[in-house]
Structures are given as structure tokens and as C-alpha cells.
Amino acid sequence: MDEKELLINPVVNENVIHNQKSVTDIRSLTSSVLGVAAGILGLESLTGFAFYLAGSFFVSVLMLFLLAGGQPKSFFRGSTEIWTHEVFGTTSLSSYVLTWTLFYNLVRA
Amino acid sequence: MTVLSTSLLLTAALLLTHSCYSAHEHSSLSPTSAANPSTMPLDIQIETVIAALLALIGIVLSGGKDQLREIQQRVWMGRLEREKGAGPWSMLEERVGFLDIRERRREFGEWAKGGK
């Protein structure tokens, strides 16, 4: 976005940050739940990561239609942010692996 | 937390606990070896997946309407003025120093005398 565009259509910075924080919160919570499910299902190696990708895609679709109303442009600066933000971040992927391994071992103890 | 998301999360937690317990019972009761790994019964798998999906929907819905805010300034200000009655510049619109006290008094007088 160039400067002229920003002057014509100003952007509320607090809301950009707020939205990113919301997405980060949702991602970290949902990745823990996905990890629990993957551990109970007993997924191993690449299957588990494929499960995580599929689950994250489902969460993105949910956010797109339930929260953003199908219009991510009016809530995020970038058009792909709702799909990719924090998917491979430290709070989500590592908490997925944490709960995945934890529940895998709890169930098969 | 809306009622819908809370009930979804409660249902999901119940299903997830039950499927976790079932999976644990299955793995502890069925004899397995490295050569003959036991597969999880299909009903437990389905229950786990359904519980996870319900939990995901519940989590996404749990923030309510305020989860995402419009970033376009004109849209956001319009929403603030419509819902809260004032944007961040409300002090510019209501300035007590410019209050026309005589006009107010005349209006009150008419109202008190029974006019409209």
C-alpha cells in the first residue's frame, strides 16, 4: 500500500494490532486442542503434521467466515494474513507438538 | 463468551475426555506388539475428530463480536458512533463552553408550560 492510498483511506493501527493478537490467541488455543486430538488418535511423524496443517486450514476457514464475514481485506493489511499468521509461530506449532506428544504418551502409557 | 460457544466447548470437552479415556482403555486392554500394532477403533477416532471440530468452532466463536475490528478508519469510526454514540473525537462535538444557555432556557420554559 502506498502513501497516497493510506492518506485517502486511513488505517486504525490499534485495530490491526488487536486483530493480529486475536488471531494469535485463537491459533495458540486451537493448536493445543488439535494436539490433544492428534495424541488421542495416535498419529505419528508426518501424519501428525499433516493433521496440524489440515486443522489450521479449517481454523482459517472458520475465522474467515464466522469472524471476518468472508471479507479479510477489511480486517487485515495483507490478504494472506488470515491463512498464514502464526501457523508456524512459536506459540502455536510448539504447543501443538507439546500436547501431541503429551497425550500420545498418556493414552499409550 | 457467548452461550453458543460455551455450550460447544463444554460438549467438546466432554467428548474429548470420553474419547481419551476410551483410547486409554483400548490401548491398555488390547494386546499389542511391535509386529502387531493395534489400530484404534473407528468410533473412538470419529468421536475424537468431532470433539476437536466442536472445540475449534467454540474457540473461534468465544471472543464474540469484538474478536476482529475493522481496520479502515471510516468503517471503524462509523461503527463506534453507531454503537457507542461517540468516536474518539467526541470532546470536539460536545463543547460546554459553546452551550447556548438562553436557548436551552427558552426550550425548557416552553416544555414546562406544556408546549411541545
PDB file of N, CA and C in Angstrom, chain B residues 2-77:
ATOM      1  N   THR B   2     -19.995 -16.313  24.446  1.00  0.00           N
ATOM      2  CA  THR B   2     -21.419 -16.412  24.175  1.00  0.00           C
ATOM      3  C   THR B   2     -21.935 -17.767  24.662  1.00  0.00           C
ATOM      4  N   VAL B   3     -23.268 -17.868  24.719  1.00  0.00           N
ATOM      5  CA  VAL B   3     -23.871 -19.120  25.189  1.00  0.00           C
ATOM      6  C   VAL B   3     -23.525 -20.264  24.237  1.00  0.00           C
ATOM      7  N   LEU B   4     -23.559 -19.930  22.927  1.00  0.00           N
ATOM      8  CA  LEU B   4     -23.290 -20.961  21.922  1.00  0.00           C
ATOM      9  C   LEU B   4     -21.882 -21.528  22.074  1.00  0.00           C
ATOM     10  N   SER B   5     -20.890 -20.622  22.213  1.00  0.00           N
ATOM     11  CA  SER B   5     -19.515 -21.116  22.281  1.00  0.00           C
ATOM     12  C   SER B   5     -19.265 -21.871  23.574  1.00  0.00           C
ATOM     13  N   THR B   6     -19.889 -21.387  24.678  1.00  0.00           N
ATOM     14  CA  THR B   6     -19.697 -22.093  25.942  1.00  0.00           C
ATOM     15  C   THR B   6     -20.261 -23.509  25.872  1.00  0.00           C
ATOM     16  N   SER B   7     -21.477 -23.644  25.299  1.00  0.00           N
ATOM     17  CA  SER B   7     -22.057 -24.984  25.224  1.00  0.00           C
ATOM     18  C   SER B   7     -21.253 -25.863  24.268  1.00  0.00           C
ATOM     19  N   LEU B   8     -20.751 -25.272  23.167  1.00  0.00           N
ATOM     20  CA  LEU B   8     -19.911 -26.038  22.246  1.00  0.00           C
ATOM     21  C   LEU B   8     -18.652 -26.537  22.947  1.00  0.00           C
ATOM     22  N   LEU B   9     -18.022 -25.640  23.725  1.00  0.00           N
ATOM     23  CA  LEU B   9     -16.784 -26.019  24.408  1.00  0.00           C
ATOM     24  C   LEU B   9     -17.034 -27.085  25.451  1.00  0.00           C
ATOM     25  N   LEU B  10     -18.174 -26.964  26.175  1.00  0.00           N
ATOM     26  CA  LEU B  10     -18.478 -27.979  27.192  1.00  0.00           C
ATOM     27  C   LEU B  10     -18.694 -29.342  26.543  1.00  0.00           C
ATOM     28  N   THR B  11     -19.492 -29.368  25.455  1.00  0.00           N
ATOM     29  CA  THR B  11     -19.733 -30.617  24.743  1.00  0.00           C
ATOM     30  C   THR B  11     -18.421 -31.212  24.247  1.00  0.00           C
ATOM     31  N   ALA B  12     -17.571 -30.342  23.666  1.00  0.00           N
ATOM     32  CA  ALA B  12     -16.307 -30.813  23.119  1.00  0.00           C
ATOM     33  C   ALA B  12     -15.417 -31.389  24.222  1.00  0.00           C
ATOM     34  N   ALA B  13     -15.399 -30.717  25.383  1.00  0.00           N
ATOM     35  CA  ALA B  13     -14.566 -31.202  26.485  1.00  0.00           C
ATOM     36  C   ALA B  13     -15.048 -32.572  26.959  1.00  0.00           C
ATOM     37  N   LEU B  14     -16.383 -32.710  27.035  1.00  0.00           N
ATOM     38  CA  LEU B  14     -16.951 -33.996  27.452  1.00  0.00           C
ATOM     39  C   LEU B  14     -16.568 -35.108  26.474  1.00  0.00           C
ATOM     40  N   LEU B  15     -16.788 -34.842  25.181  1.00  0.00           N
ATOM     41  CA  LEU B  15     -16.479 -35.840  24.156  1.00  0.00           C
ATOM     42  C   LEU B  15     -14.989 -36.179  24.143  1.00  0.00           C
ATOM     43  N   LEU B  16     -14.162 -35.140  24.287  1.00  0.00           N
ATOM     44  CA  LEU B  16     -12.714 -35.350  24.233  1.00  0.00           C
ATOM     45  C   LEU B  16     -12.250 -36.182  25.421  1.00  0.00           C
ATOM     46  N   THR B  17     -12.802 -35.871  26.610  1.00  0.00           N
ATOM     47  CA  THR B  17     -12.441 -36.660  27.790  1.00  0.00           C
ATOM     48  C   THR B  17     -12.849 -38.112  27.606  1.00  0.00           C
ATOM     49  N   HIS B  18     -14.070 -38.293  27.096  1.00  0.00           N
ATOM     50  CA  HIS B  18     -14.568 -39.656  26.911  1.00  0.00           C
ATOM     51  C   HIS B  18     -13.732 -40.420  25.892  1.00  0.00           C
ATOM     52  N   SER B  19     -13.382 -39.745  24.785  1.00  0.00           N
ATOM     53  CA  SER B  19     -12.606 -40.455  23.767  1.00  0.00           C
ATOM     54  C   SER B  19     -11.193 -40.741  24.254  1.00  0.00           C
ATOM     55  N   CYS B  20     -10.660 -39.818  25.054  1.00  0.00           N
ATOM     56  CA  CYS B  20      -9.316 -40.048  25.612  1.00  0.00           C
ATOM     57  C   CYS B  20      -9.326 -41.248  26.538  1.00  0.00           C
ATOM     58  N   TYR B  21     -10.362 -41.314  27.388  1.00  0.00           N
ATOM     59  CA  TYR B  21     -10.486 -42.451  28.302  1.00  0.00           C
ATOM     60  C   TYR B  21     -10.665 -43.746  27.518  1.00  0.00           C
ATOM     61  N   SER B  22     -11.519 -43.692  26.471  1.00  0.00           N
ATOM     62  CA  SER B  22     -11.752 -44.890  25.664  1.00  0.00           C
ATOM     63  C   SER B  22     -10.460 -45.358  25.000  1.00  0.00           C
ATOM     64  N   ALA B  23      -9.699 -44.388  24.465  1.00  0.00           N
ATOM     65  CA  ALA B  23      -8.452 -44.752  23.794  1.00  0.00           C
ATOM     66  C   ALA B  23      -7.468 -45.370  24.782  1.00  0.00           C
ATOM     67  N   HIS B  24      -7.446 -44.808  25.993  1.00  0.00           N
ATOM     68  CA  HIS B  24      -6.538 -45.350  27.002  1.00  0.00           C
ATOM     69  C   HIS B  24      -6.937 -46.773  27.385  1.00  0.00           C
ATOM     70  N   GLU B  25      -8.250 -46.986  27.583  1.00  0.00           N
ATOM     71  CA  GLU B  25      -8.737 -48.330  27.914  1.00  0.00           C
ATOM     72  C   GLU B  25      -8.406 -49.309  26.794  1.00  0.00           C
ATOM     73  N   HIS B  26      -8.638 -48.862  25.554  1.00  0.00           N
ATOM     74  CA  HIS B  26      -8.378 -49.730  24.416  1.00  0.00           C
ATOM     75  C   HIS B  26      -6.915 -50.125  24.365  1.00  0.00           C
ATOM     76  N   SER B  27      -6.049 -49.128  24.573  1.00  0.00           N
ATOM     77  CA  SER B  27      -4.618 -49.437  24.441  1.00  0.00           C
ATOM     78  C   SER B  27      -4.128 -50.286  25.596  1.00  0.00           C
ATOM     79  N   SER B  28      -4.791 -50.160  26.781  1.00  0.00           N
ATOM     80  CA  SER B  28      -4.302 -50.957  27.907  1.00  0.00           C
ATOM     81  C   SER B  28      -4.910 -52.361  27.917  1.00  0.00           C
ATOM     82  N   LEU B  29      -6.066 -52.545  27.255  1.00  0.00           N
ATOM     83  CA  LEU B  29      -6.721 -53.853  27.281  1.00  0.00           C
ATOM     84  C   LEU B  29      -6.338 -54.740  26.095  1.00  0.00           C
ATOM     85  N   SER B  30      -6.066 -54.128  24.956  1.00  0.00           N
ATOM     86  CA  SER B  30      -5.783 -54.965  23.791  1.00  0.00           C
ATOM     87  C   SER B  30      -4.292 -55.297  23.740  1.00  0.00           C
ATOM     88  N   PRO B  31      -3.979 -56.556  23.545  1.00  0.00           N
ATOM     89  CA  PRO B  31      -2.567 -56.942  23.489  1.00  0.00           C
ATOM     90  C   PRO B  31      -1.932 -56.470  22.193  1.00  0.00           C
ATOM     91  N   THR B  32      -0.828 -55.805  22.323  1.00  0.00           N
ATOM     92  CA  THR B  32      -0.129 -55.321  21.127  1.00  0.00           C
ATOM     93  C   THR B  32       1.333 -55.712  21.192  1.00  0.00           C
ATOM     94  N   SER B  33       1.922 -55.758  20.047  1.00  0.00           N
ATOM     95  CA  SER B  33       3.368 -55.936  19.976  1.00  0.00           C
ATOM     96  C   SER B  33       3.866 -55.091  18.820  1.00  0.00           C
ATOM     97  N   ALA B  34       5.163 -55.031  18.690  1.00  0.00           N
ATOM     98  CA  ALA B  34       5.713 -54.211  17.614  1.00  0.00           C
ATOM     99  C   ALA B  34       5.332 -54.783  16.257  1.00  0.00           C
ATOM    100  N   ALA B  35       5.200 -56.111  16.194  1.00  0.00           N
ATOM    101  CA  ALA B  35       4.854 -56.718  14.918  1.00  0.00           C
ATOM    102  C   ALA B  35       3.367 -56.588  14.617  1.00  0.00           C
ATOM    103  N   ASN B  36       2.563 -56.454  15.700  1.00  0.00           N
ATOM    104  CA  ASN B  36       1.121 -56.434  15.508  1.00  0.00           C
ATOM    105  C   ASN B  36       0.524 -55.226  16.226  1.00  0.00           C
ATOM    106  N   PRO B  37       0.705 -54.040  15.689  1.00  0.00           N
ATOM    107  CA  PRO B  37       0.174 -52.864  16.375  1.00  0.00           C
ATOM    108  C   PRO B  37      -1.343 -52.795  16.243  1.00  0.00           C
ATOM    109  N   SER B  38      -2.009 -52.504  17.354  1.00  0.00           N
ATOM    110  CA  SER B  38      -3.468 -52.459  17.315  1.00  0.00           C
ATOM    111  C   SER B  38      -3.901 -51.118  16.737  1.00  0.00           C
ATOM    112  N   THR B  39      -4.934 -51.150  15.912  1.00  0.00           N
ATOM    113  CA  THR B  39      -5.457 -49.888  15.394  1.00  0.00           C
ATOM    114  C   THR B  39      -6.602 -49.425  16.282  1.00  0.00           C
ATOM    115  N   MET B  40      -6.723 -48.118  16.389  1.00  0.00           N
ATOM    116  CA  MET B  40      -7.785 -47.530  17.197  1.00  0.00           C
ATOM    117  C   MET B  40      -9.147 -47.837  16.563  1.00  0.00           C
ATOM    118  N   PRO B  41     -10.140 -48.221  17.351  1.00  0.00           N
ATOM    119  CA  PRO B  41     -11.471 -48.460  16.768  1.00  0.00           C
ATOM    120  C   PRO B  41     -12.022 -47.193  16.105  1.00  0.00           C
ATOM    121  N   LEU B  42     -12.823 -47.423  15.106  1.00  0.00           N
ATOM    122  CA  LEU B  42     -13.287 -46.295  14.295  1.00  0.00           C
ATOM    123  C   LEU B  42     -14.161 -45.328  15.093  1.00  0.00           C
ATOM    124  N   ASP B  43     -14.968 -45.865  16.048  1.00  0.00           N
ATOM    125  CA  ASP B  43     -15.862 -44.959  16.776  1.00  0.00           C
ATOM    126  C   ASP B  43     -15.085 -43.989  17.660  1.00  0.00           C
ATOM    127  N   ILE B  44     -13.977 -44.441  18.229  1.00  0.00           N
ATOM    128  CA  ILE B  44     -13.166 -43.530  19.042  1.00  0.00           C
ATOM    129  C   ILE B  44     -12.547 -42.449  18.159  1.00  0.00           C
ATOM    130  N   GLN B  45     -12.079 -42.866  16.967  1.00  0.00           N
ATOM    131  CA  GLN B  45     -11.491 -41.881  16.051  1.00  0.00           C
ATOM    132  C   GLN B  45     -12.516 -40.822  15.664  1.00  0.00           C
ATOM    133  N   ILE B  46     -13.718 -41.301  15.313  1.00  0.00           N
ATOM    134  CA  ILE B  46     -14.753 -40.347  14.893  1.00  0.00           C
ATOM    135  C   ILE B  46     -15.100 -39.402  16.041  1.00  0.00           C
ATOM    136  N   GLU B  47     -15.214 -39.975  17.254  1.00  0.00           N
ATOM    137  CA  GLU B  47     -15.553 -39.150  18.413  1.00  0.00           C
ATOM    138  C   GLU B  47     -14.483 -38.088  18.660  1.00  0.00           C
ATOM    139  N   THR B  48     -13.218 -38.487  18.544  1.00  0.00           N
ATOM    140  CA  THR B  48     -12.136 -37.528  18.758  1.00  0.00           C
ATOM    141  C   THR B  48     -12.188 -36.401  17.740  1.00  0.00           C
ATOM    142  N   VAL B  49     -12.380 -36.778  16.471  1.00  0.00           N
ATOM    143  CA  VAL B  49     -12.385 -35.742  15.423  1.00  0.00           C
ATOM    144  C   VAL B  49     -13.562 -34.794  15.614  1.00  0.00           C
ATOM    145  N   ILE B  50     -14.735 -35.352  15.937  1.00  0.00           N
ATOM    146  CA  ILE B  50     -15.905 -34.489  16.145  1.00  0.00           C
ATOM    147  C   ILE B  50     -15.684 -33.555  17.332  1.00  0.00           C
ATOM    148  N   ALA B  51     -15.112 -34.117  18.423  1.00  0.00           N
ATOM    149  CA  ALA B  51     -14.843 -33.284  19.599  1.00  0.00           C
ATOM    150  C   ALA B  51     -13.885 -32.160  19.255  1.00  0.00           C
ATOM    151  N   ALA B  52     -12.837 -32.482  18.461  1.00  0.00           N
ATOM    152  CA  ALA B  52     -11.869 -31.447  18.089  1.00  0.00           C
ATOM    153  C   ALA B  52     -12.534 -30.372  17.242  1.00  0.00           C
ATOM    154  N   LEU B  53     -13.373 -30.791  16.300  1.00  0.00           N
ATOM    155  CA  LEU B  53     -14.030 -29.800  15.444  1.00  0.00           C
ATOM    156  C   LEU B  53     -14.944 -28.890  16.263  1.00  0.00           C
ATOM    157  N   LEU B  54     -15.708 -29.477  17.182  1.00  0.00           N
ATOM    158  CA  LEU B  54     -16.586 -28.666  18.034  1.00  0.00           C
ATOM    159  C   LEU B  54     -15.770 -27.688  18.871  1.00  0.00           C
ATOM    160  N   ALA B  55     -14.638 -28.172  19.407  1.00  0.00           N
ATOM    161  CA  ALA B  55     -13.804 -27.297  20.231  1.00  0.00           C
ATOM    162  C   ALA B  55     -13.251 -26.149  19.399  1.00  0.00           C
ATOM    163  N   LEU B  56     -12.845 -26.446  18.159  1.00  0.00           N
ATOM    164  CA  LEU B  56     -12.306 -25.379  17.300  1.00  0.00           C
ATOM    165  C   LEU B  56     -13.368 -24.319  17.034  1.00  0.00           C
ATOM    166  N   ILE B  57     -14.586 -24.772  16.709  1.00  0.00           N
ATOM    167  CA  ILE B  57     -15.658 -23.803  16.456  1.00  0.00           C
ATOM    168  C   ILE B  57     -15.933 -22.983  17.715  1.00  0.00           C
ATOM    169  N   GLY B  58     -15.959 -23.660  18.875  1.00  0.00           N
ATOM    170  CA  GLY B  58     -16.205 -22.958  20.128  1.00  0.00           C
ATOM    171  C   GLY B  58     -15.147 -21.925  20.428  1.00  0.00           C
ATOM    172  N   ILE B  59     -13.879 -22.277  20.181  1.00  0.00           N
ATOM    173  CA  ILE B  59     -12.790 -21.334  20.461  1.00  0.00           C
ATOM    174  C   ILE B  59     -12.874 -20.134  19.532  1.00  0.00           C
ATOM    175  N   VAL B  60     -13.148 -20.407  18.243  1.00  0.00           N
ATOM    176  CA  VAL B  60     -13.208 -19.294  17.294  1.00  0.00           C
ATOM    177  C   VAL B  60     -14.359 -18.349  17.641  1.00  0.00           C
ATOM    178  N   LEU B  61     -15.479 -18.925  18.113  1.00  0.00           N
ATOM    179  CA  LEU B  61     -16.635 -18.090  18.426  1.00  0.00           C
ATOM    180  C   LEU B  61     -16.548 -17.442  19.801  1.00  0.00           C
ATOM    181  N   SER B  62     -15.580 -17.852  20.636  1.00  0.00           N
ATOM    182  CA  SER B  62     -15.627 -17.459  22.044  1.00  0.00           C
ATOM    183  C   SER B  62     -15.382 -15.970  22.249  1.00  0.00           C
ATOM    184  N   GLY B  63     -14.704 -15.315  21.314  1.00  0.00           N
ATOM    185  CA  GLY B  63     -14.433 -13.895  21.515  1.00  0.00           C
ATOM    186  C   GLY B  63     -15.621 -13.005  21.252  1.00  0.00           C
ATOM    187  N   GLY B  64     -16.645 -13.563  20.629  1.00  0.00           N
ATOM    188  CA  GLY B  64     -17.819 -12.762  20.324  1.00  0.00           C
ATOM    189  C   GLY B  64     -17.570 -11.809  19.174  1.00  0.00           C
ATOM    190  N   LYS B  65     -18.336 -10.714  19.167  1.00  0.00           N
ATOM    191  CA  LYS B  65     -18.322  -9.805  18.029  1.00  0.00           C
ATOM    192  C   LYS B  65     -17.065  -8.934  18.005  1.00  0.00           C
ATOM    193  N   ASP B  66     -16.442  -8.767  19.160  1.00  0.00           N
ATOM    194  CA  ASP B  66     -15.321  -7.851  19.259  1.00  0.00           C
ATOM    195  C   ASP B  66     -13.984  -8.508  18.898  1.00  0.00           C
ATOM    196  N   GLN B  67     -14.036  -9.755  18.449  1.00  0.00           N
ATOM    197  CA  GLN B  67     -12.803 -10.504  18.164  1.00  0.00           C
ATOM    198  C   GLN B  67     -11.970  -9.807  17.088  1.00  0.00           C
ATOM    199  N   LEU B  68     -12.619  -9.435  15.999  1.00  0.00           N
ATOM    200  CA  LEU B  68     -11.925  -8.715  14.937  1.00  0.00           C
ATOM    201  C   LEU B  68     -12.546  -7.329  14.808  1.00  0.00           C
ATOM    202  N   ARG B  69     -11.685  -6.322  14.620  1.00  0.00           N
ATOM    203  CA  ARG B  69     -12.177  -4.956  14.464  1.00  0.00           C
ATOM    204  C   ARG B  69     -11.783  -4.438  13.086  1.00  0.00           C
ATOM    205  N   GLU B  70     -12.660  -3.638  12.490  1.00  0.00           N
ATOM    206  CA  GLU B  70     -12.372  -3.108  11.167  1.00  0.00           C
ATOM    207  C   GLU B  70     -11.143  -2.216  11.225  1.00  0.00           C
ATOM    208  N   ILE B  71     -10.262  -2.349  10.240  1.00  0.00           N
ATOM    209  CA  ILE B  71      -9.058  -1.525  10.266  1.00  0.00           C
ATOM    210  C   ILE B  71      -9.228  -0.245   9.464  1.00  0.00           C
ATOM    211  N   GLN B  72     -10.222  -0.190   8.578  1.00  0.00           N
ATOM    212  CA  GLN B  72     -10.460   1.050   7.844  1.00  0.00           C
ATOM    213  C   GLN B  72     -11.026   2.082   8.805  1.00  0.00           C
ATOM    214  N   GLN B  73     -10.373   3.246   8.846  1.00  0.00           N
ATOM    215  CA  GLN B  73     -10.754   4.218   9.864  1.00  0.00           C
ATOM    216  C   GLN B  73     -12.209   4.663   9.721  1.00  0.00           C
ATOM    217  N   ARG B  74     -12.666   4.885   8.467  1.00  0.00           N
ATOM    218  CA  ARG B  74     -14.039   5.394   8.315  1.00  0.00           C
ATOM    219  C   ARG B  74     -15.060   4.350   8.760  1.00  0.00           C
ATOM    220  N   VAL B  75     -14.769   3.052   8.473  1.00  0.00           N
ATOM    221  CA  VAL B  75     -15.699   1.997   8.893  1.00  0.00           C
ATOM    222  C   VAL B  75     -15.725   1.878  10.411  1.00  0.00           C
ATOM    223  N   TRP B  76     -14.519   1.926  11.003  1.00  0.00           N
ATOM    224  CA  TRP B  76     -14.421   1.751  12.464  1.00  0.00           C
ATOM    225  C   TRP B  76     -15.078   2.918  13.191  1.00  0.00           C
ATOM    226  N   MET B  77     -14.848   4.163  12.727  1.00  0.00           N
ATOM    227  CA  MET B  77     -15.449   5.314  13.381  1.00  0.00           C
ATOM    228  C   MET B  77     -16.972   5.267  13.260  1.00  0.00           C
TER     229      MET B  77
END
